[in-house]
mmCIF file of C-alpha atoms in Angstrom:
data_model
loop_
_atom_site.group_PDB
_atom_site.id
_atom_site.type_symbol
_atom_site.label_atom_id
_atom_site.label_comp_id
_atom_site.label_asym_id
_atom_site.label_seq_id
_atom_site.Cartn_x
_atom_site.Cartn_y
_atom_site.Cartn_z
ATOM 1 C CA MET A 20 -13.138 106.235 -31.014
ATOM 2 C CA LYS A 21 -16.220 104.670 -32.610
ATOM 3 C CA LYS A 22 -18.762 103.627 -30.040
ATOM 4 C CA SER A 23 -18.945 99.898 -31.202
ATOM 5 C CA THR A 24 -15.274 99.812 -31.110
ATOM 6 C CA LYS A 25 -14.856 100.523 -27.544
ATOM 7 C CA LYS A 26 -17.443 98.343 -27.039
ATOM 8 C CA TYR A 27 -15.786 95.222 -28.650
ATOM 9 C CA LEU A 28 -12.469 96.189 -26.644
ATOM 10 C CA ILE A 29 -14.412 95.829 -23.400
ATOM 11 C CA TRP A 30 -15.593 92.861 -24.083
ATOM 12 C CA PHE A 31 -11.942 91.065 -25.595
ATOM 13 C CA ALA A 32 -10.708 92.736 -22.628
ATOM 14 C CA ILE A 33 -13.511 90.873 -20.031
ATOM 15 C CA PHE A 34 -12.650 87.955 -22.374
ATOM 16 C CA LEU A 35 -8.948 88.293 -21.773
ATOM 17 C CA PHE A 36 -8.963 88.619 -18.391
ATOM 18 C CA VAL A 37 -11.451 86.062 -17.633
ATOM 19 C CA ALA A 38 -9.102 83.527 -19.808
ATOM 20 C CA VAL A 39 -5.864 84.440 -17.930
ATOM 21 C CA GLY A 40 -7.366 84.048 -14.783
ATOM 22 C CA SER A 41 -9.266 80.636 -15.524
ATOM 23 C CA LEU A 42 -6.259 78.734 -17.608
ATOM 24 C CA TRP A 43 -2.796 80.611 -16.777
ATOM 25 C CA PRO A 44 -0.916 78.039 -15.311
ATOM 26 C CA LEU A 45 1.182 78.830 -12.043
ATOM 27 C CA PRO A 46 3.813 77.008 -10.513
ATOM 28 C CA SER A 47 2.014 75.609 -7.626
ATOM 29 C CA TYR A 48 -0.815 72.957 -7.073
ATOM 30 C CA ILE A 49 -4.047 73.555 -4.866
ATOM 31 C CA GLU A 50 -5.100 70.579 -2.489
ATOM 32 C CA GLY A 51 -8.483 70.520 -0.903
ATOM 33 C CA PRO A 52 -10.939 67.951 -0.002
ATOM 34 C CA GLY A 53 -11.305 65.144 -2.428
ATOM 35 C CA ASP A 54 -13.627 62.359 -2.853
ATOM 36 C CA ALA A 55 -15.375 59.275 -0.767
ATOM 37 C CA SER A 56 -15.275 55.924 -2.880
ATOM 38 C CA ASN A 57 -17.768 53.177 -0.840
ATOM 39 C CA LEU A 58 -15.262 49.917 -0.582
ATOM 40 C CA SER A 59 -17.434 47.407 -1.293
ATOM 41 C CA LYS A 60 -18.311 48.726 -4.778
ATOM 42 C CA ILE A 61 -13.774 48.202 -5.430
ATOM 43 C CA VAL A 62 -13.056 45.167 -3.511
ATOM 44 C CA ASN A 63 -14.586 41.688 -4.946
ATOM 45 C CA ILE A 64 -13.554 38.700 -3.229
ATOM 46 C CA LYS A 65 -15.084 35.235 -4.868
ATOM 47 C CA ASP A 66 -17.487 33.962 -2.935
ATOM 48 C CA HIS A 67 -17.575 36.641 -0.249
ATOM 49 C CA PRO A 68 -19.451 39.403 -1.177
ATOM 50 C CA ASP A 69 -20.442 42.317 1.551
ATOM 51 C CA ARG A 70 -23.355 41.470 3.464
ATOM 52 C CA GLN A 71 -23.248 44.183 5.911
ATOM 53 C CA LYS A 72 -24.809 47.503 6.405
ATOM 54 C CA GLY A 73 -23.166 50.653 6.222
ATOM 55 C CA GLN A 74 -19.999 51.588 4.247
ATOM 56 C CA PHE A 75 -16.168 51.541 4.682
ATOM 57 C CA MET A 76 -15.217 54.845 2.706
ATOM 58 C CA LEU A 77 -11.595 55.387 1.012
ATOM 59 C CA MET A 78 -10.637 59.294 1.189
ATOM 60 C CA SER A 79 -8.784 61.212 -1.634
ATOM 61 C CA VAL A 80 -7.262 64.575 -1.540
ATOM 62 C CA SER A 81 -8.087 66.782 -4.393
ATOM 63 C CA ILE A 82 -4.826 68.124 -5.984
ATOM 64 C CA ALA A 83 -4.987 71.137 -9.394
ATOM 65 C CA GLN A 84 -2.523 73.259 -10.739
ATOM 66 C CA ALA A 85 -3.164 76.655 -9.909
ATOM 67 C CA ARG A 86 -4.680 79.043 -11.965
ATOM 68 C CA PRO A 87 -5.122 82.593 -10.661
ATOM 69 C CA PHE A 88 -8.686 82.579 -9.771
ATOM 70 C CA THR A 89 -8.390 79.452 -7.947
ATOM 71 C CA TYR A 90 -5.291 80.535 -6.202
ATOM 72 C CA LEU A 91 -7.034 83.347 -5.352
ATOM 73 C CA TYR A 92 -10.018 81.033 -4.103
ATOM 74 C CA ALA A 93 -8.046 79.035 -1.986
ATOM 75 C CA LYS A 94 -6.213 81.537 -0.247
ATOM 76 C CA MET A 95 -9.696 82.345 0.934
ATOM 77 C CA SER A 96 -10.751 79.066 1.851
ATOM 78 C CA PRO A 97 -10.077 77.145 5.078
ATOM 79 C CA TYR A 98 -10.410 74.431 3.041
ATOM 80 C CA TYR A 99 -7.759 74.330 0.686
ATOM 81 C CA SER A 100 -3.641 74.621 0.429
ATOM 82 C CA ILE A 101 -1.436 75.889 -1.558
ATOM 83 C CA GLU A 102 1.738 73.647 -2.405
ATOM 84 C CA PRO A 103 5.121 74.701 -4.180
ATOM 85 C CA GLU A 104 5.252 72.425 -7.229
ATOM 86 C CA GLU A 105 8.480 70.656 -6.210
ATOM 87 C CA ASP A 106 6.571 69.564 -2.892
ATOM 88 C CA VAL A 107 3.825 67.831 -4.731
ATOM 89 C CA THR A 108 5.502 66.331 -8.236
ATOM 90 C CA GLY A 109 9.149 65.785 -6.493
ATOM 91 C CA GLY A 110 10.269 67.747 -9.567
ATOM 92 C CA GLN A 111 8.836 64.807 -12.027
ATOM 93 C CA ASN A 112 6.574 65.707 -15.331
ATOM 94 C CA MET A 113 2.845 65.053 -14.472
ATOM 95 C CA LYS A 114 3.703 61.451 -16.359
ATOM 96 C CA ALA A 115 5.958 60.358 -14.131
ATOM 97 C CA TYR A 116 4.163 61.744 -10.824
ATOM 98 C CA GLU A 117 0.743 59.507 -11.945
ATOM 99 C CA LYS A 118 3.117 56.349 -12.634
ATOM 100 C CA VAL A 119 4.682 57.017 -8.612
ATOM 101 C CA GLN A 120 1.241 57.288 -7.447
ATOM 102 C CA LYS A 121 -0.255 54.463 -9.151
ATOM 103 C CA ILE A 122 2.839 52.106 -7.955
ATOM 104 C CA TYR A 123 2.035 53.619 -4.670
ATOM 105 C CA MET A 124 -1.652 52.807 -4.716
ATOM 106 C CA ASP A 125 -0.657 48.669 -6.079
ATOM 107 C CA GLY A 126 1.567 48.549 -3.023
ATOM 108 C CA SER A 127 -1.094 49.692 -0.825
ATOM 109 C CA ILE A 128 -3.003 47.652 -2.185
ATOM 110 C CA ASN A 129 -0.941 44.385 -2.086
ATOM 111 C CA GLY A 130 -0.304 45.333 1.645
ATOM 112 C CA ALA A 131 -3.821 45.800 2.646
ATOM 113 C CA ILE A 132 -4.778 42.375 1.179
ATOM 114 C CA TYR A 133 -1.735 40.503 2.813
ATOM 115 C CA THR A 134 -2.705 42.225 6.097
ATOM 116 C CA ALA A 135 -6.713 41.438 5.438
ATOM 117 C CA TYR A 136 -6.104 37.630 4.729
ATOM 118 C CA HIS A 137 -3.249 37.356 7.445
ATOM 119 C CA TYR A 138 -5.702 38.422 10.156
ATOM 120 C CA ALA A 139 -8.741 36.694 8.724
ATOM 121 C CA HIS A 140 -6.303 33.565 8.982
ATOM 122 C CA LYS A 141 -6.937 32.871 4.981
ATOM 123 C CA ARG A 142 -3.762 31.593 2.723
ATOM 124 C CA VAL A 143 -1.666 34.179 1.256
ATOM 125 C CA ARG A 144 1.794 34.388 0.050
ATOM 126 C CA ILE A 145 4.167 37.229 -0.771
ATOM 127 C CA LYS A 146 6.263 37.156 -3.613
ATOM 128 C CA TYR A 147 9.284 39.319 -4.006
ATOM 129 C CA ALA A 148 9.874 40.924 -7.492
ATOM 130 C CA GLY A 149 12.583 43.293 -7.670
ATOM 131 C CA ILE A 150 12.561 47.125 -6.429
ATOM 132 C CA TYR A 151 10.546 50.001 -8.488
ATOM 133 C CA VAL A 152 12.169 53.090 -9.758
ATOM 134 C CA MET A 153 10.917 56.140 -7.894
ATOM 135 C CA SER A 154 13.046 58.510 -9.204
ATOM 136 C CA LEU A 155 16.461 59.500 -10.489
ATOM 137 C CA MET A 156 18.472 61.740 -9.113
ATOM 138 C CA LYS A 157 20.182 64.617 -11.702
ATOM 139 C CA GLN A 158 23.535 63.409 -10.707
ATOM 140 C CA SER A 159 22.692 59.729 -11.880
ATOM 141 C CA ASN A 160 24.404 58.220 -14.510
ATOM 142 C CA PHE A 161 21.670 55.756 -15.321
ATOM 143 C CA LYS A 162 19.404 58.989 -15.590
ATOM 144 C CA ASN A 163 19.273 58.419 -19.305
ATOM 145 C CA LYS A 164 18.997 54.635 -19.131
ATOM 146 C CA LEU A 165 16.356 53.847 -16.036
ATOM 147 C CA GLN A 166 12.688 55.326 -15.763
ATOM 148 C CA VAL A 167 10.699 56.005 -13.174
ATOM 149 C CA GLY A 168 8.345 52.662 -13.085
ATOM 150 C CA ASP A 169 10.595 50.096 -14.068
ATOM 151 C CA VAL A 170 11.455 47.121 -11.783
ATOM 152 C CA VAL A 171 14.876 46.366 -10.900
ATOM 153 C CA VAL A 172 15.494 42.807 -10.570
ATOM 154 C CA ALA A 173 19.093 42.303 -10.089
ATOM 155 C CA LEU A 174 22.428 44.157 -9.952
ATOM 156 C CA ASN A 175 25.787 42.539 -12.035
ATOM 157 C CA GLY A 176 23.703 38.751 -11.877
ATOM 158 C CA HIS A 177 22.665 39.137 -7.840
ATOM 159 C CA LYS A 178 19.110 39.042 -7.147
ATOM 160 C CA PHE A 179 17.670 40.146 -3.546
ATOM 161 C CA LYS A 180 14.486 39.547 -1.151
ATOM 162 C CA SER A 181 14.154 42.863 -0.019
ATOM 163 C CA ALA A 182 14.887 46.623 -1.198
ATOM 164 C CA ASN A 183 17.805 46.623 1.937
ATOM 165 C CA GLY A 184 19.578 43.845 0.039
ATOM 166 C CA PHE A 185 19.999 46.043 -3.095
ATOM 167 C CA ILE A 186 21.145 48.992 -0.811
ATOM 168 C CA GLN A 187 23.957 47.026 1.152
ATOM 169 C CA TYR A 188 25.382 45.770 -2.107
ATOM 170 C CA VAL A 189 25.626 48.948 -3.824
ATOM 171 C CA LYS A 190 26.958 50.416 -0.646
ATOM 172 C CA LYS A 191 29.527 47.849 -0.925
ATOM 173 C CA GLN A 192 30.885 49.213 -4.330
ATOM 174 C CA LYS A 193 33.335 51.887 -5.030
ATOM 175 C CA TYR A 194 32.704 55.296 -6.836
ATOM 176 C CA GLY A 195 33.229 54.493 -10.648
ATOM 177 C CA GLU A 196 32.886 51.240 -10.433
ATOM 178 C CA LYS A 197 30.973 49.767 -13.677
ATOM 179 C CA LEU A 198 27.610 48.441 -12.310
ATOM 180 C CA THR A 199 25.139 46.408 -14.595
ATOM 181 C CA VAL A 200 21.410 46.533 -13.645
ATOM 182 C CA THR A 201 19.031 44.032 -14.860
ATOM 183 C CA TYR A 202 15.499 45.608 -15.047
ATOM 184 C CA LYS A 203 12.217 45.372 -16.345
ATOM 185 C CA ARG A 204 9.878 47.384 -18.380
ATOM 186 C CA ASN A 205 6.535 46.899 -19.691
ATOM 187 C CA GLY A 206 6.917 43.115 -19.129
ATOM 188 C CA LYS A 207 10.192 42.988 -20.767
ATOM 189 C CA ILE A 208 13.734 42.022 -19.368
ATOM 190 C CA LYS A 209 16.896 45.013 -20.241
ATOM 191 C CA LYS A 210 20.065 45.935 -19.014
ATOM 192 C CA ALA A 211 21.501 48.818 -17.975
ATOM 193 C CA THR A 212 25.203 49.740 -17.734
ATOM 194 C CA ALA A 213 26.953 52.828 -16.607
ATOM 195 C CA PRO A 214 29.686 53.685 -13.313
ATOM 196 C CA LEU A 215 28.300 54.361 -10.158
ATOM 197 C CA GLY A 216 28.095 58.021 -8.907
ATOM 198 C CA MET A 217 28.956 60.007 -5.941
ATOM 199 C CA ILE A 218 25.234 60.479 -4.650
ATOM 200 C CA SER A 219 25.915 61.776 -1.185
ATOM 201 C CA LYS A 220 29.037 62.838 0.580
ATOM 202 C CA HIS A 221 31.780 59.745 0.232
ATOM 203 C CA ARG A 222 28.990 57.453 -0.739
ATOM 204 C CA ALA A 223 28.770 55.965 -4.127
ATOM 205 C CA GLY A 224 25.333 54.917 -5.547
ATOM 206 C CA ILE A 225 22.993 54.406 -8.702
ATOM 207 C CA GLY A 226 20.777 57.898 -7.735
ATOM 208 C CA ILE A 227 17.272 56.383 -6.959
ATOM 209 C CA THR A 228 14.734 56.718 -4.807
ATOM 210 C CA LEU A 229 12.898 53.127 -4.820
ATOM 211 C CA THR A 230 10.200 50.793 -3.343
ATOM 212 C CA ASP A 231 9.434 47.026 -3.072
ATOM 213 C CA ASP A 232 7.986 45.527 -5.901
ATOM 214 C CA VAL A 233 5.732 42.764 -4.064
ATOM 215 C CA GLU A 234 3.150 40.264 -5.754
ATOM 216 C CA VAL A 235 0.566 39.047 -3.461
ATOM 217 C CA LYS A 236 -0.715 35.507 -3.456
ATOM 218 C CA PRO A 237 -3.894 35.235 -1.969
ATOM 219 C CA GLY A 238 -5.688 31.247 -1.628
ATOM 220 C CA ILE A 239 -8.849 32.986 -2.530
ATOM 221 C CA PRO A 240 -9.634 35.333 -5.712
ATOM 222 C CA ILE A 241 -9.644 38.669 -5.090
ATOM 223 C CA LYS A 242 -10.040 41.501 -7.624
ATOM 224 C CA VAL A 243 -9.442 45.445 -5.973
ATOM 225 C CA ASN A 244 -9.892 48.485 -8.866
ATOM 226 C CA PRO A 245 -9.435 51.809 -7.508
ATOM 227 C CA GLY A 246 -10.062 53.507 -10.449
ATOM 228 C CA GLN A 247 -8.139 57.166 -11.012
ATOM 229 C CA VAL A 248 -7.372 56.870 -6.977
ATOM 230 C CA GLY A 249 -3.442 56.912 -6.273
ATOM 231 C CA GLY A 250 -0.858 57.108 -3.363
ATOM 232 C CA PRO A 251 -0.215 54.776 -0.430
ATOM 233 C CA SER A 252 -2.598 56.413 2.062
ATOM 234 C CA GLY A 253 -5.928 53.356 1.760
ATOM 235 C CA GLY A 254 -3.970 50.729 2.904
ATOM 236 C CA LEU A 255 -5.584 50.919 5.982
ATOM 237 C CA MET A 256 -9.118 50.738 5.126
ATOM 238 C CA PHE A 257 -8.375 48.871 2.496
ATOM 239 C CA SER A 258 -7.542 46.207 4.769
ATOM 240 C CA LEU A 259 -11.082 46.647 6.820
ATOM 241 C CA GLN A 260 -13.042 45.983 3.745
ATOM 242 C CA ILE A 261 -11.276 43.122 2.829
ATOM 243 C CA TYR A 262 -11.201 41.361 6.438
ATOM 244 C CA SER A 263 -15.260 42.286 6.891
ATOM 245 C CA GLN A 264 -15.618 40.405 3.603
ATOM 246 C CA LEU A 265 -13.079 37.681 4.084
ATOM 247 C CA THR A 266 -15.165 36.481 7.974
ATOM 248 C CA ASN A 267 -18.482 38.457 7.438
ATOM 249 C CA LYS A 268 -17.748 40.419 10.729
ATOM 250 C CA ASP A 269 -20.187 43.896 11.140
ATOM 251 C CA LEU A 270 -17.272 46.119 11.542
ATOM 252 C CA ARG A 271 -19.748 49.173 10.700
ATOM 253 C CA HIS A 272 -22.841 48.301 12.282
ATOM 254 C CA GLY A 273 -24.708 50.158 9.656
ATOM 255 C CA GLN A 274 -22.466 53.683 9.722
ATOM 256 C CA LYS A 275 -20.306 55.417 7.396
ATOM 257 C CA VAL A 276 -16.623 54.584 8.621
ATOM 258 C CA ALA A 277 -13.804 56.693 6.857
ATOM 259 C CA GLY A 278 -10.025 56.521 7.599
ATOM 260 C CA THR A 279 -6.960 56.842 6.426
ATOM 261 C CA GLY A 280 -3.389 54.837 6.747
ATOM 262 C CA THR A 281 -0.807 52.900 5.024
ATOM 263 C CA VAL A 282 -0.448 49.630 6.692
ATOM 264 C CA ASP A 283 2.340 47.534 6.743
ATOM 265 C CA GLY A 284 2.769 43.844 6.386
ATOM 266 C CA LEU A 285 3.040 43.495 10.100
ATOM 267 C CA GLY A 286 0.004 45.298 10.285
ATOM 268 C CA ASN A 287 1.544 48.672 11.737
ATOM 269 C CA VAL A 288 -0.404 52.016 10.429
ATOM 270 C CA GLY A 289 1.434 54.846 9.391
ATOM 271 C CA GLU A 290 0.770 58.453 8.803
ATOM 272 C CA ILE A 291 -0.289 60.160 5.625
ATOM 273 C CA GLY A 292 -0.372 63.919 3.761
ATOM 274 C CA GLY A 293 -3.659 66.133 3.559
ATOM 275 C CA ILE A 294 -5.426 64.598 6.813
ATOM 276 C CA ASP A 295 -7.156 67.647 7.490
ATOM 277 C CA LYS A 296 -9.110 67.748 3.999
ATOM 278 C CA LYS A 297 -9.740 64.279 4.252
ATOM 279 C CA VAL A 298 -11.724 64.756 7.427
ATOM 280 C CA ILE A 299 -13.947 67.153 5.634
ATOM 281 C CA THR A 300 -14.834 65.206 2.953
ATOM 282 C CA ALA A 301 -15.794 62.749 5.251
ATOM 283 C CA LYS A 302 -17.869 64.794 6.961
ATOM 284 C CA ARG A 303 -19.335 65.787 3.418
ATOM 285 C CA HIS A 304 -20.242 62.134 2.401
ATOM 286 C CA GLY A 305 -21.951 61.452 6.444
ATOM 287 C CA ALA A 306 -19.196 59.518 7.891
ATOM 288 C CA LYS A 307 -19.876 59.627 11.527
ATOM 289 C CA ILE A 308 -16.591 57.789 12.464
ATOM 290 C CA PHE A 309 -12.981 58.727 11.587
ATOM 291 C CA LEU A 310 -9.826 56.474 12.114
ATOM 292 C CA ALA A 311 -6.820 58.664 12.174
ATOM 293 C CA PRO A 312 -2.955 57.285 12.257
ATOM 294 C CA TYR A 313 -1.696 57.856 15.691
ATOM 295 C CA VAL A 314 1.890 58.390 16.543
ATOM 296 C CA LYS A 315 3.058 59.933 19.977
ATOM 297 C CA PRO A 316 3.477 63.570 19.533
ATOM 298 C CA THR A 317 7.027 63.058 21.504
ATOM 299 C CA LYS A 318 8.895 66.502 20.207
ATOM 300 C CA SER A 319 11.318 64.994 17.857
ATOM 301 C CA VAL A 320 8.584 63.484 16.455
ATOM 302 C CA LEU A 321 6.547 66.956 15.983
ATOM 303 C CA LYS A 322 9.639 68.510 14.540
ATOM 304 C CA TYR A 323 9.461 66.799 11.380
ATOM 305 C CA GLU A 324 5.115 66.900 11.360
ATOM 306 C CA GLU A 325 2.845 68.681 8.246
ATOM 307 C CA GLY A 326 2.651 72.125 10.547
ATOM 308 C CA HIS A 327 3.945 70.383 13.571
ATOM 309 C CA LYS A 328 1.010 68.422 14.376
ATOM 310 C CA THR A 329 0.936 64.326 14.305
ATOM 311 C CA ASN A 330 -1.916 63.135 12.006
ATOM 312 C CA TYR A 331 -4.343 62.524 14.989
ATOM 313 C CA GLN A 332 -3.745 66.047 16.223
ATOM 314 C CA LEU A 333 -4.772 68.046 13.198
ATOM 315 C CA ALA A 334 -7.757 65.192 12.419
ATOM 316 C CA LYS A 335 -8.919 65.656 15.780
ATOM 317 C CA GLU A 336 -8.680 69.450 15.593
ATOM 318 C CA THR A 337 -10.073 69.970 12.056
ATOM 319 C CA ALA A 338 -13.284 67.511 12.990
ATOM 320 C CA LYS A 339 -13.658 69.628 16.428
ATOM 321 C CA LYS A 340 -14.015 73.181 14.001
ATOM 322 C CA TYR A 341 -15.794 71.669 11.142
ATOM 323 C CA ALA A 342 -17.256 68.576 12.119
ATOM 324 C CA PRO A 343 -18.142 68.628 15.619
ATOM 325 C CA ASN A 344 -20.386 65.232 15.380
ATOM 326 C CA MET A 345 -17.591 63.124 13.779
ATOM 327 C CA LYS A 346 -15.830 61.145 16.384
ATOM 328 C CA VAL A 347 -11.764 61.094 15.163
ATOM 329 C CA ILE A 348 -10.348 57.632 16.698
ATOM 330 C CA PRO A 349 -6.458 57.210 16.704
ATOM 331 C CA ILE A 350 -4.925 54.140 15.376
ATOM 332 C CA LYS A 351 -1.468 52.258 15.416
ATOM 333 C CA THR A 352 -2.607 48.786 14.074
ATOM 334 C CA PHE A 353 -5.028 47.297 11.882
ATOM 335 C CA ALA A 354 -5.799 44.614 14.803
ATOM 336 C CA GLN A 355 -6.739 47.838 17.185
ATOM 337 C CA ALA A 356 -8.704 49.015 14.027
ATOM 338 C CA VAL A 357 -10.883 45.901 14.452
ATOM 339 C CA SER A 358 -11.079 45.438 18.003
ATOM 340 C CA VAL A 359 -12.479 49.452 17.960
ATOM 341 C CA LEU A 360 -15.172 48.711 15.552
ATOM 342 C CA GLU A 361 -15.828 46.035 16.826
ATOM 343 C CA LYS A 362 -17.256 47.562 20.245
ATOM 344 C CA GLN A 363 -18.743 50.247 18.651
ATOM 345 C CA SER A 364 -22.448 50.595 17.481
ATOM 346 C CA ASN A 365 -25.003 53.201 15.709
ATOM 347 C CA LYS A 366 -25.956 54.842 18.701
#
């Protein structure tokens, strides 16, 4: 073999190795620390600017399909985890997955607006629009009729005031009975009719997972633009940012305050995924305070928790190891978060 040919083959082999290692997609996703967004740049309330020093920060988790090189890196790094594709996307393609994440984010923002305006004693009302289709089961007879992101507004002409109303109506129907679903897609009303399938033992159903589509109408105009960030976990931090702007209360005391957690219409804070990655993100962006959702760690609760640890336990453990100067505060409600922050200082 000629020397020039051998040299060419070596370079080609190196190129092939690098290309496969960098580009070959694996059936797994890598989750790691993401970004921290300054919420004062995202929330805009008419005649209520953010006048206080410091920041409320929205935490995110980075998610990317694994490649051989990134897979190996994640295996060696304590900050990253490798998750099965099914666990991340729920079996959906990326387009449907991203649509679901946007729906969750929209719901998170609406819940935060309602919570903050309610606690600030500002006028706000909720308009119930229907239920979002979040996924369709393989055995659903509506699989080729409905799509992820459709809003179901009526069943057999009947409208309801909550997702529970839809669920209870379907429960009363029998297997094989035809059901007409009225839904909205891209602003247009459409109808789909199909027989109910057997979605679980002795129970007929449409075969969808769902969440409420709620429109919040505040008295003071507000715009919230989260950019490309999706998911439901920003509710608590959005609520605090909006509330502090509405009331002009100094809750940050000049500090960078990070945190995470859902918030419902009653102000209850709920757990989320990837809190250990968010603690690392908070540390990298200079946060000294981290608000973590709290639930009592009973045996029954820990049985179903990620790594058998509650959000607060995992956040506390991560901070102790990687961010010892960060104060992790357990939070059960929005009102508690406000109370805790009012007592903080920049010392």
